[in-house]
Coordinates of C-alpha atoms and ligand atoms in Angstrom, one line a residue:
Chain Q
M1 CA 0.1 0.0 0.0
A2 CA 1.3 3.5 -1.0
D3 CA 1.1 6.5 1.3
H4 CA 1.3 8.9 -1.4
V5 CA 0.4 8.7 -5.2
T6 CA 1.7 11.1 -7.8
V7 CA -0.2 11.3 -11.1
E8 CA 1.7 12.8 -14.0
I9 CA -0.7 13.8 -17.0
C10 CA 0.8 14.4 -20.2
M11 CA -0.5 17.9 -21.3
G12 CA 1.3 17.9 -24.7
T13 CA -0.8 18.5 -27.9
T14 CA -1.7 15.0 -28.9
C15 CA -2.5 13.7 -25.4
Y16 CA -4.5 17.0 -24.8
M17 CA -6.5 16.4 -28.0
M18 CA -7.0 12.8 -27.2
G19 CA -8.3 13.1 -23.7
S20 CA -6.2 14.9 -21.2
A21 CA -8.3 18.0 -21.8
Q22 CA -11.2 16.2 -20.1
M23 CA -9.1 15.3 -17.1
A24 CA -8.5 19.0 -16.3
G25 CA -9.9 19.8 -12.8
M26 CA -9.6 16.1 -11.5
A27 CA -7.7 17.0 -8.5
E28 CA -11.0 18.6 -7.3
R29 CA -13.0 15.5 -8.3
L30 CA -10.9 13.2 -6.2
P31 CA -12.7 11.6 -3.2
E32 CA -12.2 13.6 -0.2
E33 CA -10.2 11.1 1.7
W34 CA -7.6 10.8 -1.1
K35 CA -7.1 14.4 -1.5
D36 CA -4.0 15.1 0.4
R37 CA -2.5 11.6 -0.6
V38 CA -2.7 12.4 -4.3
T39 CA -0.7 15.0 -6.2
I40 CA -1.6 15.5 -10.0
T41 CA 0.7 17.2 -12.1
G42 CA 1.0 18.2 -15.9
K43 CA 3.9 17.0 -18.0
R44 CA 5.3 17.9 -21.3
C45 CA 5.3 15.8 -24.4
T46 CA 7.8 12.9 -24.2
G47 CA 7.5 12.2 -27.9
A48 CA 5.8 8.7 -27.2
C49 CA 2.7 10.0 -29.2
Q50 CA 4.9 10.7 -32.3
K51 CA 5.9 7.2 -33.3
A52 CA 4.2 5.8 -36.1
G53 CA 0.7 4.9 -35.5
Q54 CA 0.7 6.1 -31.8
Y55 CA -1.8 8.7 -31.7
G56 CA -4.5 6.3 -30.5
R57 CA -2.4 5.4 -27.5
A58 CA -2.6 8.9 -26.1
P59 CA -3.3 10.4 -23.6
F60 CA -0.4 8.9 -21.6
V61 CA -0.4 9.1 -17.9
R62 CA 1.9 8.0 -15.2
V63 CA 0.6 6.9 -11.8
N64 CA 3.6 6.5 -9.4
G65 CA 5.6 5.8 -12.5
E66 CA 3.5 3.3 -14.0
L67 CA 2.4 4.1 -17.5
I68 CA -1.3 4.2 -18.6
G69 CA -2.0 4.4 -22.3
A70 CA -5.2 5.8 -23.7
A71 CA -5.8 6.9 -20.3
D72 CA -9.0 8.5 -18.9
E73 CA -10.2 9.6 -15.6
G74 CA -11.7 6.2 -14.8
K75 CA -8.6 4.2 -15.5
V76 CA -6.5 6.8 -13.6
L77 CA -8.9 6.5 -10.4
A78 CA -8.6 2.6 -10.7
A79 CA -5.0 2.9 -10.6
I80 CA -4.9 5.2 -7.8
R81 CA -7.3 3.0 -5.7
D82 CA -5.0 0.0 -6.4
L83 CA -2.2 1.8 -4.8
L84 CA -3.9 3.4 -1.9
E85 CA -6.3 0.9 -0.8
A86 CA -4.5 -2.3 -1.8
Chain F
M1 CA -19.8 15.7 -9.8
S2 CA -19.8 13.7 -13.0
I3 CA -16.6 12.8 -14.6
P4 CA -16.1 14.5 -18.0
I5 CA -15.3 11.9 -20.5
I6 CA -14.2 12.0 -24.3
S7 CA -16.0 9.4 -26.3
E8 CA -14.1 6.8 -28.3
A9 CA -15.9 8.3 -31.4
D10 CA -14.2 11.7 -30.7
R11 CA -11.0 10.1 -30.3
L12 CA -11.2 8.0 -33.5
R13 CA -12.3 11.2 -35.5
R14 CA -9.4 13.1 -34.1
E15 CA -6.9 10.5 -34.8
V16 CA -8.2 10.0 -38.4
L17 CA -7.9 13.7 -38.8
A18 CA -4.3 14.1 -37.7
Y19 CA -3.2 11.2 -39.9
V20 CA -5.0 12.7 -42.9
I21 CA -3.6 16.1 -42.2
K22 CA -0.1 14.7 -41.9
A23 CA -0.4 12.9 -45.2
V24 CA -1.8 15.7 -47.1
K25 CA 0.7 18.2 -45.9
A26 CA 3.6 15.8 -46.9
G27 CA 1.9 14.8 -50.1
T28 CA 2.2 11.3 -49.3
Y29 CA -1.3 10.3 -50.0
A30 CA -0.8 6.5 -50.1
D31 CA -0.4 6.7 -46.4
I32 CA -4.1 7.6 -46.1
D33 CA -5.0 4.4 -47.7
R34 CA -3.2 2.7 -44.8
I35 CA -5.1 4.5 -41.9
P36 CA -7.8 1.9 -41.6
I37 CA -5.3 -0.9 -41.3
M38 CA -2.9 1.1 -39.1
M39 CA -5.7 2.0 -36.8
R40 CA -7.1 -1.7 -36.7
P41 CA -4.2 -4.0 -37.4
K42 CA -4.9 -7.8 -37.9
G43 CA -5.3 -9.6 -34.5
Q44 CA -5.7 -6.6 -32.4
P45 CA -9.0 -5.7 -30.7
F46 CA -11.9 -4.1 -32.6
S47 CA -14.9 -2.1 -31.5
R48 CA -17.7 -2.8 -33.8
C49 CA -18.9 -6.3 -35.0
C50 CA -15.5 -7.2 -36.6
I51 CA -12.2 -5.6 -37.6
Y52 CA -13.4 -5.3 -41.2
K53 CA -16.5 -3.1 -40.1
D54 CA -14.2 -1.0 -38.1
R55 CA -11.9 -0.4 -41.1
A56 CA -14.8 0.3 -43.4
A57 CA -15.9 2.9 -40.9
L58 CA -12.5 4.5 -40.7
R59 CA -12.3 4.6 -44.5
Y60 CA -15.6 6.7 -44.5
R61 CA -14.2 8.9 -41.5
A62 CA -11.1 9.7 -43.7
M63 CA -13.3 10.4 -46.7
S64 CA -15.1 12.9 -44.4
A65 CA -11.8 14.3 -43.0
L66 CA -10.7 14.9 -46.7
G67 CA -14.0 16.9 -47.3
Y68 CA -16.3 14.4 -48.9
R69 CA -19.7 13.3 -47.8
V70 CA -20.2 9.5 -47.7
E71 CA -23.1 9.9 -49.9
D72 CA -20.7 11.2 -52.6
E73 CA -19.1 7.7 -53.2
T74 CA -19.8 6.4 -56.5
D75 CA -17.1 3.8 -56.7
E76 CA -16.3 1.7 -53.8
L77 CA -12.9 1.0 -55.1
K78 CA -11.8 4.4 -55.4
T79 CA -8.8 4.8 -53.1
L80 CA -8.4 7.4 -50.4
A81 CA -5.3 8.3 -52.0
S82 CA -7.2 9.4 -55.1
Y83 CA -9.7 11.3 -53.1
A84 CA -6.9 13.1 -51.5
E85 CA -5.3 13.8 -55.1
D86 CA -8.8 15.3 -56.1
I87 CA -8.6 18.1 -53.5
A88 CA -6.1 20.0 -55.7
T89 CA -9.2 20.4 -58.2
N90 CA -12.4 19.7 -56.2
P91 CA -13.7 22.1 -53.8
P92 CA -14.8 20.4 -50.5
A93 CA -18.4 19.1 -50.2
T94 CA -20.9 22.0 -49.6
D95 CA -23.9 22.2 -47.3
P96 CA -25.4 19.9 -45.9
F97 CA -22.3 19.1 -44.2
L98 CA -23.7 16.4 -42.2
T99 CA -23.0 13.0 -43.7
I100 CA -24.2 9.5 -42.7
F101 CA -22.6 6.2 -42.8
E102 CA -25.7 4.1 -42.9
D103 CA -24.1 0.9 -42.2
A104 CA -22.7 2.1 -38.9
C105 CA -26.1 2.9 -37.7
S106 CA -27.3 0.4 -35.2
A107 CA -31.0 0.9 -36.1
C108 CA -31.7 1.8 -32.6
M109 CA -35.3 1.2 -31.5
E110 CA -37.6 4.3 -31.3
S111 CA -37.4 6.3 -28.2
Q112 CA -39.9 4.8 -26.0
I113 CA -41.0 3.8 -22.3
M114 CA -40.4 0.2 -21.7
V115 CA -41.4 -2.2 -18.8
T116 CA -38.6 -4.7 -18.1
N117 CA -38.9 -7.9 -16.5
M118 CA -37.8 -6.4 -13.2
C119 CA -41.7 -5.6 -12.9
R120 CA -43.3 -7.6 -10.0
G121 CA -46.7 -6.5 -10.7
C122 CA -46.9 -5.3 -7.3
L123 CA -50.1 -4.2 -5.2
A124 CA -49.2 -0.5 -5.2
R125 CA -48.9 0.0 -8.8
P126 CA -47.9 3.7 -8.8
C127 CA -47.2 3.5 -12.3
T128 CA -50.9 3.1 -13.1
N129 CA -51.9 6.0 -11.0
V130 CA -49.3 8.5 -12.1
C131 CA -49.8 7.9 -15.8
P132 CA -51.8 11.0 -17.2
R133 CA -52.9 9.1 -20.2
K134 CA -54.1 5.8 -18.3
A135 CA -51.7 4.0 -20.6
I136 CA -50.5 1.4 -18.2
Q137 CA -52.4 -1.6 -17.1
V138 CA -51.4 -4.6 -15.1
R139 CA -51.9 -7.9 -17.0
N140 CA -50.6 -11.4 -16.2
G141 CA -48.8 -10.1 -13.2
R142 CA -46.9 -7.3 -15.2
A143 CA -47.4 -3.6 -16.0
R144 CA -48.1 -3.3 -19.8
I145 CA -47.8 0.0 -21.7
S146 CA -50.2 0.9 -24.4
H147 CA -47.9 2.6 -26.9
E148 CA -50.7 4.3 -28.8
L149 CA -51.6 6.2 -25.7
C150 CA -48.1 6.6 -24.2
I151 CA -46.8 10.1 -24.5
N152 CA -43.1 9.1 -23.3
C153 CA -43.4 11.5 -20.2
G154 CA -41.4 9.0 -18.1
K155 CA -43.4 9.7 -14.9
C156 CA -44.0 5.9 -14.4
A157 CA -40.4 5.2 -14.8
D158 CA -39.9 7.8 -11.8
V159 CA -42.2 6.2 -9.4
C160 CA -41.4 2.5 -9.9
R161 CA -39.6 1.3 -6.8
Y162 CA -38.1 -1.6 -8.6
H163 CA -36.6 0.6 -11.6
A164 CA -38.6 -1.8 -13.7
I165 CA -39.7 0.8 -16.2
I166 CA -37.0 2.4 -18.3
Q167 CA -37.0 5.1 -20.7
V168 CA -35.2 3.7 -24.0
P169 CA -33.6 6.7 -25.8
L170 CA -33.1 7.2 -29.4
A171 CA -29.9 9.2 -28.9
C172 CA -29.7 11.0 -32.3
A173 CA -33.5 11.9 -32.3
D174 CA -33.7 12.8 -28.8
A175 CA -30.7 15.2 -29.2
C176 CA -32.3 16.8 -32.2
P177 CA -34.2 20.0 -31.3
V178 CA -36.2 20.2 -34.4
G179 CA -37.4 16.6 -35.1
A180 CA -35.1 16.3 -38.3
I181 CA -34.1 12.9 -37.7
G182 CA -36.2 9.9 -39.0
K183 CA -35.7 6.2 -39.8
T184 CA -35.6 4.3 -43.1
D185 CA -37.8 1.2 -43.4
D186 CA -35.2 -0.9 -41.9
G187 CA -34.8 1.4 -38.8
R188 CA -31.4 3.2 -40.0
V189 CA -31.0 6.9 -39.5
T190 CA -32.2 9.6 -42.0
V191 CA -31.7 13.4 -41.6
D192 CA -34.3 15.6 -43.3
H193 CA -31.9 18.4 -44.5
E194 CA -34.9 20.6 -44.9
K195 CA -35.5 20.5 -41.2
C196 CA -32.1 20.3 -40.1
I197 CA -30.6 23.3 -38.5
R198 CA -27.1 22.2 -38.8
C199 CA -26.3 22.4 -34.9
G200 CA -24.4 19.0 -35.0
K201 CA -26.0 17.9 -31.8
C202 CA -26.8 14.4 -33.3
I203 CA -23.0 13.9 -34.3
K204 CA -22.3 14.1 -30.5
A205 CA -25.2 11.9 -29.5
C206 CA -24.9 8.9 -31.7
P207 CA -23.1 6.2 -29.7
F208 CA -22.2 4.3 -33.1
A209 CA -20.6 7.6 -34.7
A210 CA -22.9 6.9 -37.7
I211 CA -23.3 10.6 -38.2
M212 CA -20.5 12.6 -39.3
Q213 CA -19.5 15.9 -40.9
S214 CA -17.4 16.5 -43.9
N215 CA -14.3 18.6 -43.0
Q216 CA -12.5 21.2 -44.8
V217 CA -9.1 21.1 -43.2
A218 CA -7.4 19.2 -45.7
H219 CA -8.2 21.8 -48.5
V220 CA -6.7 24.3 -46.2
V221 CA -3.5 22.4 -45.5
R222 CA -3.2 22.1 -49.4
A223 CA -3.7 25.8 -50.0
I224 CA -1.1 26.5 -47.5
A225 CA 1.3 23.9 -48.9
E226 CA 0.7 25.4 -52.4
G227 CA 1.9 28.7 -51.1
R228 CA -1.5 30.5 -50.9
K229 CA -1.8 33.5 -48.4
V230 CA -4.2 32.1 -45.9
I231 CA -5.6 34.2 -43.0
A232 CA -6.9 32.7 -39.6
L233 CA -10.2 34.0 -38.2
V234 CA -10.1 32.7 -34.5
A235 CA -13.4 32.3 -32.8
P236 CA -13.3 33.4 -29.1
A237 CA -14.3 29.8 -28.1
I238 CA -11.1 28.6 -29.3
N239 CA -9.0 30.7 -26.8
G240 CA -11.0 28.7 -24.2
F241 CA -10.0 25.3 -25.5
F242 CA -6.1 25.4 -25.1
P243 CA -4.5 25.7 -21.7
T244 CA -2.3 28.5 -23.0
E245 CA -2.3 32.2 -23.4
P246 CA -3.9 33.1 -26.9
G247 CA -0.8 34.4 -28.2
R248 CA 1.0 30.9 -28.2
L249 CA -1.8 29.6 -30.3
Y250 CA -1.4 32.5 -32.9
G251 CA 2.3 32.0 -32.9
A252 CA 1.5 28.1 -33.7
L253 CA -0.9 29.1 -36.3
R254 CA 1.7 31.1 -38.0
K255 CA 4.2 28.3 -37.7
I256 CA 1.9 25.9 -39.5
G257 CA 1.7 28.3 -42.3
F258 CA -1.2 30.9 -41.6
A259 CA -0.2 34.3 -42.9
D260 CA -1.8 36.1 -40.1
V261 CA -4.5 35.9 -37.3
Y262 CA -7.6 37.9 -36.8
E263 CA -9.5 37.4 -33.6
V264 CA -13.1 37.0 -34.4
A265 CA -13.6 38.9 -30.9
I266 CA -13.2 41.9 -32.8
G267 CA -16.2 41.0 -34.9
G268 CA -18.0 40.3 -31.8
D269 CA -17.4 43.9 -30.8
D270 CA -18.5 45.1 -34.2
T271 CA -21.6 42.9 -34.0
A272 CA -22.4 44.1 -30.3
I273 CA -22.1 47.7 -31.3
A274 CA -24.2 47.5 -34.4
E275 CA -26.8 45.4 -32.4
A276 CA -26.9 47.9 -29.7
E277 CA -27.7 50.6 -32.2
E278 CA -30.2 48.3 -33.9
W279 CA -32.1 47.8 -30.6
A280 CA -32.1 51.5 -29.8
E281 CA -33.8 52.1 -33.2
R282 CA -36.0 49.2 -33.0
K283 CA -37.2 50.1 -29.5
A284 CA -37.8 53.8 -30.5
A285 CA -39.9 52.4 -33.3
G286 CA -41.9 50.4 -30.7
A287 CA -40.5 46.9 -31.1
P288 CA -41.5 44.7 -28.1
F289 CA -38.2 42.5 -28.3
M290 CA -35.4 41.6 -30.4
T291 CA -33.4 38.1 -30.7
T292 CA -29.7 37.9 -31.4
S293 CA -28.4 36.9 -34.6
C294 CA -24.8 35.6 -34.1
C295 CA -25.6 31.8 -33.7
P296 CA -25.9 30.3 -37.1
A297 CA -28.0 27.4 -36.1
W298 CA -30.7 29.8 -34.5
I299 CA -30.8 31.5 -37.9
E300 CA -31.2 28.3 -39.7
C301 CA -34.0 27.5 -37.2
V302 CA -35.7 30.8 -37.7
E303 CA -35.8 30.2 -41.5
R304 CA -36.8 26.5 -41.3
H305 CA -39.1 26.4 -38.3
I306 CA -40.1 29.9 -37.0
P307 CA -40.3 32.3 -40.0
E308 CA -42.9 34.4 -38.0
I309 CA -40.1 35.4 -35.6
K310 CA -38.1 36.9 -38.3
P311 CA -39.1 40.4 -37.8
Y312 CA -37.9 40.2 -34.4
V313 CA -34.4 38.7 -35.2
S314 CA -31.6 41.2 -35.5
S315 CA -30.2 41.8 -39.0
T316 CA -26.8 42.6 -37.7
P317 CA -24.0 40.6 -39.4
T318 CA -22.3 37.9 -37.2
P319 CA -18.8 38.2 -35.5
M320 CA -17.6 35.9 -38.3
A321 CA -18.8 38.1 -41.1
F322 CA -17.4 41.3 -39.6
A323 CA -14.0 39.7 -38.9
D324 CA -14.0 38.2 -42.4
R325 CA -14.8 41.6 -43.9
R326 CA -11.7 43.2 -42.0
A327 CA -9.4 40.4 -43.3
K328 CA -10.5 40.6 -46.7
K329 CA -10.1 44.4 -46.8
D330 CA -6.7 44.3 -45.5
H331 CA -5.7 41.2 -47.5
P332 CA -7.8 41.2 -50.8
D333 CA -5.5 38.4 -52.1
A334 CA -5.7 36.1 -49.3
L335 CA -8.1 33.1 -48.3
T336 CA -9.8 33.4 -44.9
V337 CA -10.4 30.5 -42.8
F338 CA -12.7 30.6 -39.6
I339 CA -11.7 28.5 -36.8
G340 CA -14.4 27.6 -34.5
P341 CA -16.2 25.1 -32.3
C342 CA -19.3 24.9 -34.7
M343 CA -20.7 23.1 -37.5
A344 CA -23.5 25.5 -38.6
K345 CA -20.8 28.2 -39.2
R346 CA -19.9 26.2 -42.3
T347 CA -23.3 26.6 -43.5
E348 CA -23.4 30.3 -42.7
A349 CA -20.1 30.8 -44.8
H350 CA -21.4 28.5 -47.5
K351 CA -24.5 30.8 -47.8
H352 CA -22.6 34.1 -47.8
G353 CA -19.8 32.8 -50.0
S354 CA -17.2 33.8 -47.4
P355 CA -15.0 33.1 -45.5
D356 CA -13.4 30.8 -47.9
Y357 CA -13.4 27.8 -45.4
V358 CA -14.7 26.9 -41.8
I359 CA -12.6 24.5 -39.9
T360 CA -13.4 23.3 -36.5
A361 CA -11.2 23.2 -33.1
E362 CA -11.0 19.6 -33.4
E363 CA -9.6 20.3 -37.1
I364 CA -7.1 22.8 -35.7
G365 CA -6.2 20.5 -32.8
A366 CA -5.4 17.6 -35.0
W367 CA -3.5 19.7 -37.5
L368 CA -1.2 20.7 -34.3
M369 CA -0.9 17.1 -33.6
A370 CA 0.1 16.3 -37.0
E371 CA 2.8 18.8 -37.1
N372 CA 3.8 17.9 -33.4
I373 CA 3.6 21.7 -32.2
Q374 CA 3.9 22.0 -28.4
L375 CA 2.0 25.3 -27.6
D376 CA 4.2 25.9 -24.5
A377 CA 7.3 25.8 -26.7
V378 CA 5.9 28.5 -29.1
E379 CA 6.9 32.2 -28.7
P380 CA 3.6 34.1 -28.1
E381 CA 2.7 36.6 -31.1
P382 CA 0.2 39.1 -31.0
P383 CA -2.9 38.8 -33.5
A384 CA -3.1 41.1 -36.5
V385 CA -6.3 42.4 -35.1
A386 CA -7.5 41.7 -31.5
G387 CA -10.8 42.1 -29.8
T388 CA -12.0 43.1 -26.4
Q389 CA -13.1 40.9 -23.6
Y390 CA -16.7 41.7 -24.5
G391 CA -16.3 40.4 -27.9
A392 CA -14.4 37.3 -26.6
E393 CA -17.3 36.4 -24.3
F394 CA -19.7 36.1 -27.3
A395 CA -18.5 32.4 -26.8
I396 CA -20.3 32.1 -23.5
S397 CA -24.1 32.1 -22.8
G398 CA -25.0 35.6 -21.6
G399 CA -22.0 37.1 -23.1
V400 CA -23.6 38.4 -26.3
A401 CA -26.4 40.2 -24.4
N402 CA -23.7 41.7 -21.9
A403 CA -21.8 42.9 -24.8
V404 CA -24.9 44.7 -26.4
A405 CA -25.8 46.2 -23.1
H406 CA -22.0 47.4 -22.8
Y407 CA -22.0 49.2 -26.2
L408 CA -25.5 50.8 -25.8
P409 CA -25.5 54.2 -27.3
E410 CA -25.8 57.0 -24.7
G411 CA -29.1 57.6 -23.4
V412 CA -30.7 54.3 -24.0
A413 CA -31.9 52.2 -21.1
K414 CA -30.2 48.9 -20.5
P415 CA -32.4 46.3 -21.9
T416 CA -33.9 43.3 -20.0
V417 CA -32.6 40.1 -21.2
F418 CA -34.0 36.5 -21.4
K419 CA -31.5 33.6 -22.4
I420 CA -32.1 30.6 -24.5
N421 CA -29.2 28.7 -23.2
G422 CA -29.3 25.7 -25.6
L423 CA -32.3 25.2 -27.9
N424 CA -34.5 22.4 -27.2
K425 CA -38.1 21.2 -28.1
K426 CA -39.6 23.0 -25.3
N427 CA -37.9 26.5 -25.7
L428 CA -38.5 26.3 -29.4
A429 CA -42.1 26.3 -28.8
L430 CA -41.7 29.1 -26.4
L431 CA -40.0 31.3 -29.1
R432 CA -42.9 30.5 -31.5
V433 CA -45.2 31.8 -28.8
F434 CA -43.2 35.1 -28.6
A435 CA -43.5 35.6 -32.1
K436 CA -47.1 34.7 -32.4
T437 CA -48.1 36.9 -29.3
K438 CA -45.6 39.6 -30.1
K439 CA -44.6 39.4 -26.6
A440 CA -41.5 38.2 -24.8
P441 CA -40.5 38.1 -21.2
A442 CA -37.5 40.5 -21.8
E443 CA -36.3 43.0 -24.5
I444 CA -33.3 41.1 -25.8
I445 CA -33.7 37.5 -26.4
E446 CA -30.2 35.8 -26.6
V447 CA -30.4 32.5 -28.4
M448 CA -27.6 30.1 -28.3
V449 CA -28.3 26.6 -29.7
C450 CA -25.5 25.0 -27.6
S451 CA -26.2 24.9 -24.0
G452 CA -23.5 26.9 -22.4
G453 CA -22.7 28.8 -25.6
C454 CA -20.2 28.2 -28.4
V455 CA -17.7 26.9 -25.7
A456 CA -20.0 23.8 -25.6
G457 CA -20.2 23.5 -29.4
P458 CA -20.2 20.3 -31.3
C459 CA -16.4 20.4 -32.1
A460 CA -15.2 21.7 -28.8
I461 CA -12.1 20.2 -27.4
S462 CA -12.2 20.9 -23.6
T463 CA -15.2 20.8 -21.3
Q464 CA -17.5 23.7 -21.3
E465 CA -16.7 24.6 -17.8
E466 CA -13.0 24.7 -18.5
A467 CA -13.3 26.8 -21.4
T468 CA -15.7 29.2 -19.9
K469 CA -13.3 29.4 -16.9
T470 CA -10.4 29.9 -19.0
I471 CA -12.0 32.8 -21.0
Q472 CA -13.5 34.5 -18.0
A473 CA -10.1 34.5 -16.2
R474 CA -8.8 37.0 -18.7
R475 CA -11.3 39.7 -17.5
P476 CA -9.9 42.9 -17.0
Q477 CA -10.5 44.7 -13.8
D478 CA -12.8 47.3 -15.2
F479 CA -15.0 44.5 -17.0
Q480 CA -18.7 44.8 -16.4
A481 CA -20.5 41.7 -16.4
Ligands
LIG501 S1 1.7 14.7 -26.2 FE1 1.7 13.3 -24.6 S2 3.4 12.0 -25.4 FE2 3.2 13.5 -26.9

């Protein structure tokens, strides 16, 4: 079980277009009991989206370093839960 | 709080757009033929019934990205690459821009109230009591709805303690504010283009992405690649969609080849000034009310459904028209391209013959993807012409009326305002009553077909809440809301 979880959302152009725009404001939507145990930050494009045929794998999010492709808020929340409540 | 989501359909559309733009820009048209296979490779998961249907749908999506309507297809063997080549000589498809891939339509059942087998035929039977049409009877231990009598009000569904009664939606038709969506004999979607007001709500609503729009971005990419001078007219909503200062976006637009940027917010100021004057004149002449005119889907609605309200609709040109005029005057040799969140703007431009192209927030976003432009790495650049915050807030429900009030000629009393914030079947009926009775609850009726304003347009990128916040955060100290 982790004490603290860091969520890094790629805010690069491809990721933003493919779904991270919808994750804006996610910190406020976290369950109350998680709020001081989760840090959410934005990241720049790592270039992962630019490999051939990879647009569809964006947006990329890292939860405590673990990479989630085609991420959305639901997937990220599930990953946080696994870490905080496992 | 509900979690904002992006649909898989939105993601696929943007992905296809980005690949198409990349190939058109590079002139590598054969790559476009690979898109369906690249996005749905052999042995990988698929989303429709099989991988082949997914690929067929992607082919039509690419066709619409290239500016064609699915209905234009005469030869199924014509390659996407040759469609791309034809861009050089063929203009993009014109109004109606809505296009349907019929085979993707799942022929959903008509919108109706249905009793499921969770019904226990209980003693209380609140459903039978609450039904205003006496359409429900319990027979053989189960509630039955007479669909001849049922008016789909849903009251029975609300009172059933077992949640046994459900409202089965027909997503596209329920979203359409004007009843333009019908069904073919085999249950597939059809759109009556005479009734359609081009709002694009059905595109967003269809869970099978069977309804699409033909794009124009490929033509713009091509024009720039050929060295044409192209001016971007950036709608204020766009500046709510990207998490950056507007200048960086303008810098990015120059980087991808636009010669210059005009903020449509300046057109918003022009519209508000003219509309304020128009209201002062109309009021002096005894007009009971006036509706705004900047929402093109509203204008289509007036013409197709409420012609009787026409005398009360402002005749002031839209911000797009004003901004286009400015750009064309300064650069008579240039092509002008409106960039906005709206589908109906294409129809407006088509009717007026200008601007030359209309592309959406999605199309420009996909273009930035294709060119791998990171906005935070772009040096901010000022636009050629900037608007005020009043003009910028045209993108938000309430913003138009506020701007008109701000620009009132001296001595004219501030008008009262009634907002139609999102057109639906109900408030459409209300507008009809205003016209008929020549009476409205306020002097200025601000009509925005999209709920929340342009920031909630069918081709928006970020959520309406975020976009609204982003735009309003730029209010100067002396801004009057
Ligand atoms: S934008 Fe996220 S990896 Fe490129």
